[in-house]
Coordinates of C-alpha atoms (C1' of nucleotides) in Angstrom, one line a residue:
Chain A
M1 CA 100.2 -175.5 47.4
S2 CA 97.8 -172.8 48.3
T3 CA 98.6 -170.8 45.3
S4 CA 96.2 -172.6 43.1
G5 CA 95.6 -169.8 40.6
Q6 CA 99.4 -169.1 40.2
Q7 CA 101.3 -170.6 37.3
Q8 CA 103.6 -173.2 38.6
F9 CA 106.9 -173.4 36.6
R10 CA 108.3 -176.8 37.0
Y11 CA 105.5 -179.2 37.0
T12 CA 102.5 -177.6 35.3
Q13 CA 104.0 -176.9 32.0
T14 CA 102.1 -178.4 29.2
P15 CA 104.1 -179.9 26.4
S16 CA 104.9 -177.6 23.5
K17 CA 106.9 -178.2 20.3
V18 CA 108.9 -175.1 21.4
L19 CA 111.5 -175.7 24.1
H20 CA 113.0 -173.0 26.4
L21 CA 116.7 -173.5 27.0
R22 CA 118.6 -171.8 29.8
N23 CA 122.2 -171.4 31.0
L24 CA 123.6 -171.3 27.5
P25 CA 126.8 -169.5 26.6
W26 CA 125.9 -165.8 26.0
D27 CA 127.1 -166.1 22.4
C28 CA 125.5 -169.4 21.7
S29 CA 124.7 -169.7 18.0
D30 CA 121.8 -171.2 16.1
E31 CA 124.1 -173.9 14.9
E32 CA 125.0 -175.0 18.4
L33 CA 121.3 -175.1 19.3
V34 CA 120.6 -177.2 16.2
E35 CA 123.5 -179.6 17.0
L36 CA 122.2 -180.1 20.5
C37 CA 118.5 -180.6 19.5
K38 CA 118.5 -182.2 16.1
P39 CA 119.0 -185.8 17.4
F40 CA 115.4 -185.6 18.7
G41 CA 113.7 -184.2 15.6
K42 CA 113.6 -181.7 12.9
I43 CA 114.3 -178.1 14.0
V44 CA 112.1 -175.6 12.2
N45 CA 113.1 -172.5 14.0
T46 CA 115.4 -171.2 16.7
K47 CA 115.9 -168.0 18.7
C48 CA 119.0 -167.7 20.6
N49 CA 120.7 -165.0 22.8
V50 CA 117.5 -164.3 24.5
G51 CA 117.1 -162.5 27.8
A52 CA 119.1 -159.9 29.7
N53 CA 122.1 -162.2 29.8
R54 CA 121.6 -163.5 26.3
N55 CA 121.9 -167.0 27.8
Q56 CA 118.5 -168.3 26.9
A57 CA 117.1 -169.7 23.7
F58 CA 114.1 -171.2 22.1
V59 CA 114.0 -174.1 19.8
E60 CA 111.0 -175.2 17.8
F61 CA 110.6 -178.7 16.6
A62 CA 108.5 -179.7 13.6
D63 CA 106.5 -182.0 15.8
L64 CA 105.4 -182.0 19.4
N65 CA 106.6 -185.6 19.9
Q66 CA 110.1 -184.6 19.0
A67 CA 110.1 -181.9 21.7
I68 CA 108.7 -184.5 24.2
N69 CA 111.4 -186.9 23.2
M70 CA 114.1 -184.4 24.1
V71 CA 112.6 -183.3 27.3
S72 CA 112.0 -186.8 28.5
Y73 CA 115.4 -188.0 27.4
Y74 CA 117.2 -185.4 29.5
A75 CA 114.8 -185.8 32.4
S76 CA 116.0 -189.3 32.9
S77 CA 119.5 -189.0 31.5
S78 CA 122.6 -189.1 33.7
E79 CA 124.3 -186.9 31.3
P80 CA 122.8 -183.4 31.2
A81 CA 122.3 -181.5 28.0
Q82 CA 125.4 -179.4 27.4
V83 CA 126.7 -176.7 25.2
R84 CA 130.4 -176.1 25.4
G85 CA 130.5 -177.9 28.7
K86 CA 127.7 -175.9 30.3
T87 CA 124.7 -177.7 31.5
V88 CA 121.6 -176.6 29.6
Y89 CA 118.2 -176.6 31.3
I90 CA 115.4 -177.6 29.1
Q91 CA 111.7 -177.0 29.5
Y92 CA 108.6 -176.7 27.4
S93 CA 108.0 -173.1 26.4
N94 CA 104.8 -171.5 27.3
R95 CA 104.3 -170.6 23.7
N96 CA 103.4 -173.0 20.9
E97 CA 105.6 -171.5 18.3
I98 CA 108.6 -169.2 17.9
V99 CA 107.6 -165.8 16.7
N100 CA 110.4 -163.9 15.1
N101 CA 111.2 -162.3 11.9
K102 CA 113.7 -164.8 10.9
S103 CA 113.2 -166.0 7.4
P104 CA 113.3 -169.7 6.6
G105 CA 116.7 -169.3 5.0
D106 CA 118.2 -168.4 8.3
V107 CA 117.3 -171.6 10.0
P108 CA 120.5 -173.7 9.9
G109 CA 120.6 -176.8 7.9
N110 CA 123.1 -179.0 6.0
V111 CA 121.9 -177.8 2.6
L112 CA 122.8 -174.3 1.4
L113 CA 120.9 -172.3 -1.1
V114 CA 123.4 -170.3 -3.1
T115 CA 122.4 -167.5 -5.4
I116 CA 125.2 -166.6 -7.8
E117 CA 124.6 -163.0 -8.7
G118 CA 125.8 -161.4 -11.9
V119 CA 126.2 -164.4 -14.0
E120 CA 124.3 -166.4 -16.6
A121 CA 123.8 -170.1 -15.8
G122 CA 126.5 -171.1 -18.4
D123 CA 129.2 -168.9 -16.8
V124 CA 129.7 -170.9 -13.7
S125 CA 130.1 -174.7 -14.1
I126 CA 129.0 -177.1 -11.5
D127 CA 132.6 -178.1 -11.2
V128 CA 133.6 -174.6 -10.2
I129 CA 130.8 -174.6 -7.6
H130 CA 132.0 -177.9 -6.3
L131 CA 135.6 -176.7 -6.1
V132 CA 134.7 -173.5 -4.2
F133 CA 132.5 -175.3 -1.6
S134 CA 134.7 -178.3 -1.2
A135 CA 137.1 -176.1 0.7
F136 CA 134.8 -176.5 3.7
G137 CA 134.2 -180.2 3.7
F138 CA 132.8 -183.0 1.6
V139 CA 130.1 -181.8 -0.8
Q140 CA 127.6 -184.5 -1.1
K141 CA 125.3 -183.2 -3.8
I142 CA 124.7 -180.2 -5.9
A143 CA 121.7 -179.1 -7.9
T144 CA 121.7 -176.0 -10.0
F145 CA 118.8 -174.2 -11.6
E146 CA 117.6 -170.9 -13.0
K147 CA 114.8 -168.9 -11.5
A148 CA 113.8 -165.3 -11.3
A149 CA 116.3 -164.8 -8.5
G150 CA 119.0 -165.8 -11.0
F151 CA 121.4 -168.7 -11.2
Q152 CA 121.1 -170.8 -8.0
A153 CA 122.5 -173.9 -6.5
L154 CA 121.6 -176.2 -3.7
I155 CA 124.7 -177.5 -2.1
Q156 CA 124.4 -180.4 0.3
F157 CA 127.0 -181.0 3.0
S158 CA 126.9 -183.9 5.4
D159 CA 126.3 -181.8 8.5
V160 CA 125.1 -178.4 9.7
G161 CA 128.5 -177.4 11.0
T162 CA 130.2 -177.7 7.6
A163 CA 127.4 -175.9 5.9
S164 CA 127.4 -173.1 8.3
A165 CA 131.2 -172.7 8.0
A166 CA 130.8 -172.5 4.2
R167 CA 128.0 -170.0 4.6
E168 CA 130.0 -167.8 7.1
A169 CA 133.0 -167.8 4.8
L170 CA 131.4 -167.3 1.5
D171 CA 128.2 -165.3 1.9
G172 CA 128.7 -162.0 0.2
R173 CA 132.0 -163.1 -1.3
S174 CA 132.8 -163.7 -4.9
I175 CA 134.0 -166.7 -6.8
P176 CA 137.7 -166.1 -7.8
K177 CA 137.9 -164.4 -11.2
Y178 CA 140.3 -167.0 -12.6
L179 CA 137.5 -169.6 -12.2
L180 CA 135.1 -167.6 -14.3
P181 CA 134.8 -166.6 -17.9
E182 CA 136.5 -163.3 -18.8
H183 CA 133.3 -161.4 -19.5
V184 CA 132.0 -161.9 -15.9
N185 CA 132.7 -158.8 -13.9
H186 CA 131.1 -159.5 -10.6
C187 CA 129.8 -162.6 -9.1
H188 CA 128.6 -162.4 -5.6
L189 CA 127.4 -165.3 -3.7
R190 CA 124.2 -164.9 -1.5
I191 CA 123.9 -167.9 0.7
S192 CA 121.1 -169.0 2.9
Y193 CA 120.0 -172.3 4.4
S194 CA 117.7 -174.5 2.4
A195 CA 115.0 -176.4 4.3
H196 CA 116.1 -179.5 2.4
T197 CA 118.1 -182.1 4.2
D198 CA 118.7 -184.6 1.4
L199 CA 118.6 -183.6 -2.3
N200 CA 117.1 -186.1 -4.6
I201 CA 119.5 -186.2 -7.6
K202 CA 118.4 -188.4 -10.4
F203 CA 121.2 -187.9 -12.9
Q204 CA 124.7 -186.7 -13.2
S205 CA 124.3 -183.8 -15.5
H206 CA 125.6 -180.3 -16.2
R207 CA 123.1 -179.1 -13.6
S208 CA 123.1 -181.7 -10.9
R209 CA 125.6 -184.0 -9.3
D210 CA 125.6 -186.6 -6.6
Y211 CA 129.1 -187.1 -5.4
T212 CA 128.1 -189.8 -3.0
N213 CA 127.0 -192.0 -5.9
P214 CA 129.4 -191.9 -8.8
Y215 CA 127.6 -194.7 -10.6
L216 CA 124.4 -192.6 -10.9
P217 CA 123.4 -192.7 -14.6
V218 CA 124.3 -189.7 -16.8
N219 CA 121.3 -188.1 -18.3
P220 CA 122.1 -187.7 -22.0
T221 CA 119.7 -184.9 -22.6
A222 CA 120.7 -183.0 -19.5
M223 CA 124.3 -183.3 -20.6
E224 CA 123.6 -181.4 -23.8
G225 CA 124.9 -178.3 -22.1
L226 CA 128.3 -179.9 -21.9
L227 CA 128.6 -180.5 -25.6
Q228 CA 130.8 -178.2 -27.6
P229 CA 128.8 -175.5 -29.1
V230 CA 128.3 -175.7 -32.8
V231 CA 130.5 -173.2 -34.6
G232 CA 129.2 -171.5 -37.7
P233 CA 131.1 -170.6 -40.8
D234 CA 132.0 -167.2 -39.4
G235 CA 133.6 -168.9 -36.4
K236 CA 131.0 -167.6 -34.0
K237 CA 129.1 -169.8 -31.7
K238 CA 125.9 -171.0 -33.2
E239 CA 123.2 -172.9 -31.2
P240 CA 122.0 -176.1 -32.7
E241 CA 118.7 -175.8 -34.5
S242 CA 115.6 -176.9 -32.7
N243 CA 111.9 -177.1 -33.2
V244 CA 111.6 -174.9 -30.1
L245 CA 112.3 -171.2 -30.3
F246 CA 113.5 -169.2 -27.4
A247 CA 112.2 -165.6 -27.5
S248 CA 113.4 -162.8 -25.4
L249 CA 111.3 -159.7 -25.5
E250 CA 112.8 -156.3 -25.3
N251 CA 111.1 -153.0 -24.4
M252 CA 108.0 -154.6 -22.9
Q253 CA 105.9 -151.5 -22.8
Y254 CA 102.7 -153.6 -23.2
A255 CA 101.7 -157.0 -22.0
V256 CA 102.4 -159.9 -24.4
T257 CA 99.9 -162.7 -23.8
I258 CA 99.9 -166.3 -24.8
D259 CA 97.3 -165.4 -27.3
V260 CA 99.3 -162.7 -28.9
L261 CA 102.3 -165.0 -29.2
H262 CA 100.2 -167.7 -30.6
T263 CA 98.8 -165.4 -33.2
V264 CA 102.2 -164.1 -34.2
F265 CA 104.0 -167.5 -34.4
S266 CA 101.1 -169.3 -35.9
A267 CA 101.8 -167.4 -39.1
F268 CA 104.5 -169.9 -39.9
G269 CA 103.0 -173.2 -38.9
T270 CA 101.2 -175.0 -36.1
V271 CA 102.3 -173.9 -32.7
Q272 CA 102.2 -176.8 -30.4
K273 CA 103.1 -175.2 -27.1
I274 CA 104.0 -171.8 -25.6
A275 CA 105.3 -170.8 -22.3
I276 CA 106.0 -167.3 -21.1
F277 CA 108.1 -166.6 -18.1
E278 CA 110.2 -163.8 -16.5
K279 CA 113.9 -164.0 -15.9
N280 CA 115.8 -161.2 -14.2
G281 CA 112.9 -158.9 -14.9
Q282 CA 112.9 -159.8 -18.6
T283 CA 110.1 -161.4 -20.4
Q284 CA 111.0 -164.6 -22.3
A285 CA 109.0 -167.2 -24.0
L286 CA 109.4 -170.7 -25.5
I287 CA 107.5 -171.5 -28.7
Q288 CA 107.3 -175.1 -29.8
Y289 CA 106.7 -176.1 -33.4
P290 CA 106.4 -179.7 -34.7
D291 CA 109.6 -179.4 -36.6
V292 CA 112.8 -177.6 -37.0
T293 CA 112.0 -176.2 -40.5
T294 CA 108.9 -174.4 -39.3
A295 CA 110.8 -173.0 -36.3
A296 CA 113.6 -171.9 -38.6
A297 CA 111.2 -170.1 -40.8
A298 CA 109.6 -168.3 -37.9
K299 CA 113.0 -167.4 -36.5
D300 CA 114.2 -165.9 -39.7
A301 CA 111.1 -164.0 -40.3
L302 CA 110.5 -162.6 -36.9
E303 CA 114.0 -162.0 -35.5
G304 CA 114.4 -158.4 -34.5
H305 CA 110.8 -157.5 -35.3
C306 CA 108.4 -155.9 -32.9
I307 CA 105.0 -157.2 -31.8
Y308 CA 103.7 -153.7 -31.4
D309 CA 104.3 -150.5 -33.3
G310 CA 106.8 -148.1 -31.9
G311 CA 109.6 -150.5 -31.2
Y312 CA 107.6 -152.2 -28.3
C313 CA 108.1 -155.8 -27.4
K314 CA 110.9 -156.5 -29.8
L315 CA 111.6 -160.1 -30.4
H316 CA 115.0 -161.7 -30.2
L317 CA 114.9 -165.3 -31.2
S318 CA 117.2 -168.2 -30.8
Y319 CA 116.9 -172.0 -30.8
S320 CA 116.1 -173.5 -27.4
R321 CA 117.8 -176.6 -26.1
H322 CA 114.4 -178.0 -25.5
T323 CA 112.6 -180.2 -28.0
D324 CA 109.4 -180.9 -26.1
L325 CA 108.1 -178.4 -23.5
N326 CA 106.5 -179.6 -20.4
V327 CA 103.8 -177.0 -19.8
Q328 CA 100.5 -176.6 -18.1
A329 CA 97.9 -177.1 -20.8
Y330 CA 96.0 -174.0 -20.1
S331 CA 97.3 -171.2 -17.9
D332 CA 98.0 -167.5 -18.4
K333 CA 101.6 -168.4 -18.6
S334 CA 101.6 -171.4 -20.8
R335 CA 99.5 -173.3 -23.3
D336 CA 99.6 -176.7 -24.8
Y337 CA 97.7 -176.7 -28.1
T338 CA 98.2 -180.4 -28.6
V339 CA 95.9 -181.5 -25.8
P340 CA 92.5 -182.5 -27.0
E341 CA 90.1 -179.7 -27.3
S342 CA 87.5 -181.4 -25.1
S343 CA 89.8 -181.5 -22.2
L344 CA 91.0 -178.1 -22.9
L345 CA 87.5 -176.8 -22.8
A346 CA 87.0 -178.4 -19.5
M347 CA 90.0 -176.7 -18.2
Q348 CA 88.9 -173.4 -19.6
Q349 CA 85.6 -173.7 -17.9
A350 CA 87.3 -174.8 -14.7
S351 CA 89.4 -171.6 -14.8
A352 CA 87.0 -169.3 -16.5
V353 CA 89.0 -166.4 -15.2
H354 CA 91.6 -167.2 -17.9
A355 CA 89.1 -167.5 -20.7
T356 CA 87.6 -164.0 -20.6
P357 CA 90.2 -161.8 -19.0
P358 CA 88.7 -158.9 -17.2
V359 CA 90.8 -155.9 -16.4
W360 CA 93.2 -157.1 -13.8
H361 CA 95.8 -155.3 -11.8
N362 CA 98.9 -153.8 -13.3
P363 CA 101.1 -156.3 -14.9
Q364 CA 104.1 -154.0 -14.9
S365 CA 104.7 -154.3 -11.2
G366 CA 108.2 -155.6 -11.5
P367 CA 109.6 -159.1 -11.9
Q368 CA 107.3 -161.9 -11.0
S369 CA 108.2 -163.6 -7.9
F370 CA 109.2 -167.1 -8.5
G371 CA 109.8 -167.5 -4.9
Y372 CA 112.1 -169.8 -3.2
A373 CA 112.7 -172.1 -6.0
A374 CA 114.8 -174.6 -4.3
A375 CA 113.6 -178.0 -5.6
A376 CA 112.4 -177.0 -9.0
A377 CA 115.4 -178.3 -10.8
V378 CA 115.5 -181.6 -9.0
P379 CA 113.3 -184.0 -10.8
G380 CA 111.1 -186.0 -8.6
Q381 CA 112.2 -184.0 -5.6
A382 CA 111.2 -186.2 -2.7
S383 CA 111.6 -183.9 0.3
T384 CA 108.8 -181.7 -0.4
S385 CA 106.9 -182.5 2.8
Q386 CA 109.7 -180.9 4.8
M387 CA 109.3 -177.7 2.9
S388 CA 105.6 -177.3 3.5
S389 CA 106.1 -176.2 7.0
W390 CA 107.2 -172.8 5.9
N391 CA 106.2 -172.4 2.3
P392 CA 103.2 -170.1 2.5
N393 CA 102.0 -170.5 -1.0
L394 CA 101.5 -174.1 -2.1
Q395 CA 100.7 -174.5 -5.7
G396 CA 97.0 -175.0 -6.3
G397 CA 96.3 -177.9 -8.6
G398 CA 99.9 -178.7 -9.2
S399 CA 99.0 -179.7 -12.7
T400 CA 102.4 -180.1 -14.1
F401 CA 103.3 -183.3 -15.9
P402 CA 105.7 -185.2 -13.8
S403 CA 106.6 -187.9 -16.3
T404 CA 108.8 -185.9 -18.7
P405 CA 112.2 -184.7 -17.5
T406 CA 112.1 -181.7 -19.8
R407 CA 112.2 -178.4 -18.1
F408 CA 112.8 -174.8 -18.6
P409 CA 113.1 -171.7 -16.5
G410 CA 109.9 -170.9 -14.7
Q411 CA 108.4 -174.3 -15.3
S412 CA 108.3 -176.4 -12.3
Y413 CA 107.8 -180.0 -11.3
A414 CA 105.0 -180.7 -8.9
S415 CA 107.1 -179.6 -6.0
P416 CA 105.4 -177.1 -3.9
V417 CA 108.6 -175.3 -3.4
S418 CA 108.3 -173.6 -6.7
A419 CA 104.8 -172.7 -6.1
Y420 CA 105.3 -169.1 -7.0
A421 CA 106.0 -170.0 -10.6
T422 CA 102.4 -169.6 -11.6
A423 CA 102.0 -166.1 -10.1
V424 CA 99.2 -164.3 -11.7
N425 CA 100.2 -162.1 -14.6
P426 CA 97.1 -160.7 -16.2
P427 CA 96.6 -161.0 -19.9
G428 CA 97.0 -157.7 -21.7
S429 CA 94.2 -155.2 -21.3
S430 CA 96.3 -153.4 -23.9
Q431 CA 94.5 -151.7 -26.7
Q432 CA 97.5 -151.7 -28.8
T433 CA 97.3 -152.6 -32.4
N434 CA 98.9 -156.0 -32.8
H435 CA 101.4 -155.3 -35.6
I436 CA 104.6 -156.8 -36.6
V437 CA 106.7 -153.9 -37.6
S438 CA 110.1 -153.8 -39.1
S439 CA 111.9 -150.5 -39.8
G440 CA 108.7 -148.7 -40.9
R441 CA 107.1 -151.6 -42.6
S442 CA 104.5 -153.3 -40.6
Y443 CA 101.9 -155.9 -41.0
S444 CA 99.1 -157.0 -38.8
V445 CA 98.3 -160.3 -37.4
S446 CA 95.0 -161.8 -38.5
Q447 CA 92.6 -164.2 -36.9
P448 CA 93.3 -163.4 -33.3
P449 CA 92.2 -166.2 -31.1
H450 CA 90.8 -163.8 -28.6
P451 CA 89.4 -160.8 -30.5
S452 CA 89.1 -158.8 -27.3
T453 CA 92.8 -158.5 -27.0
M454 CA 93.4 -157.4 -30.5
P455 CA 91.7 -155.0 -32.9
P456 CA 90.0 -156.3 -36.0
G457 CA 91.1 -155.5 -39.5
G458 CA 94.5 -156.9 -39.8
V459 CA 95.9 -158.2 -43.0
P460 CA 97.6 -161.6 -43.2
P461 CA 101.4 -161.7 -43.0
P462 CA 103.0 -162.1 -46.3
G463 CA 103.3 -165.6 -47.7
H464 CA 101.5 -167.6 -45.1
A465 CA 97.9 -167.7 -43.9
P466 CA 97.9 -168.2 -40.2
Y467 CA 96.5 -171.5 -39.1
H468 CA 96.0 -172.8 -35.7
G469 CA 96.7 -176.2 -34.2
Chain B
dA1 C1' 118.7 -171.1 36.0
dG2 C1' 112.8 -169.7 35.1
dC3 C1' 110.0 -167.4 28.6
dA4 C1' 111.2 -163.6 23.4
dC5 C1' 108.2 -157.8 21.3
dA6 C1' 112.5 -158.8 16.7

DNA sequence: AGCACA
């Protein structure tokens, strides 16, 4: 050819993990593209209905070799690639990745991420979820969990087609009222695709099921949620006592830091661990004592009291299901006071930014993003490598403790999927007096571990001298 | 049947 500087179409294309497909049906769907291409590799993105006739599309594989596989397969196949009987012409794209504004959740897969809006985790049982989604085909696995986005479930079907049918039918719809507790008014399902292809379910429990493996062991601690609630003398539900307190903070006008909580709760005994997290825009915390008695004393004394004067940061306390928190030893969201001081010091120095908090940006900027929390509730989640292709915010350090299955909202396993869980939330630059007040009566907290966050001159709370573990 | 601007 004399046109040496001209781009030749057919023979000069260099391989790309993006393929250009032509002669598709004008209304070809992402799912049809995936069905055609997935035998050759993992599809990470698609763009269909491209061009004036809407009959072109792009498909991006995770790996270049997968795209090469597909092109070379159909180059030598006697059966052409087809969608609905139409021959599809496949070439390497002249771009190296698909650029569109499609979020990862729009890339079809066999696993759905379902956010159940307007309910607490206890309102919708895994059996109800199973029932609803089984209408579209065999549900292989379910994992549920709570994150900032609310109550969520990963639902695994055997194939993309079934998953997309369920998504089409149920996205934006509600779970029938008769399947829900009476107090639930609305319950919308928001459904996107998960990047997972195979959930790693370790136990049958109230939050996860593997219907392909009925002999999977039942996790006794994870099944606690199925036990009948303890009923008190007044006939009302009463949670079993625990050495771990669950605190929800109302009227969060000012920042409540780990140090503030530690000071407040240390008045009643050694505080072993603390974690702060946000759920549905509400600040919550877990405080772990060595024993139930201490926790009960703290609960009785602090319930309904406010950390700051003026009704700010009012504490509501209940017993947690947890008995041993699995927290990062030293972060702005959690603290483990049981780790040896030497290693803690090392960690403090490693992250000096936590030790002497400067004035950081505004903490009141809405709920913390816990991101796309997919795998967080699946212990030992194995398919993390698949997620990393689109997760923009891998967790630095990943210093969670993978050995213990204990978990709580906001706390993640080492999975990078839940990377957002440690989003920076600055310790309080608040100049508030650190009082516990109750209907006019107030008392100050003494011996603040970080004097910079609290004013001097407090008097000890009645009865107990604070001590620190 | 021949490369997208969301």
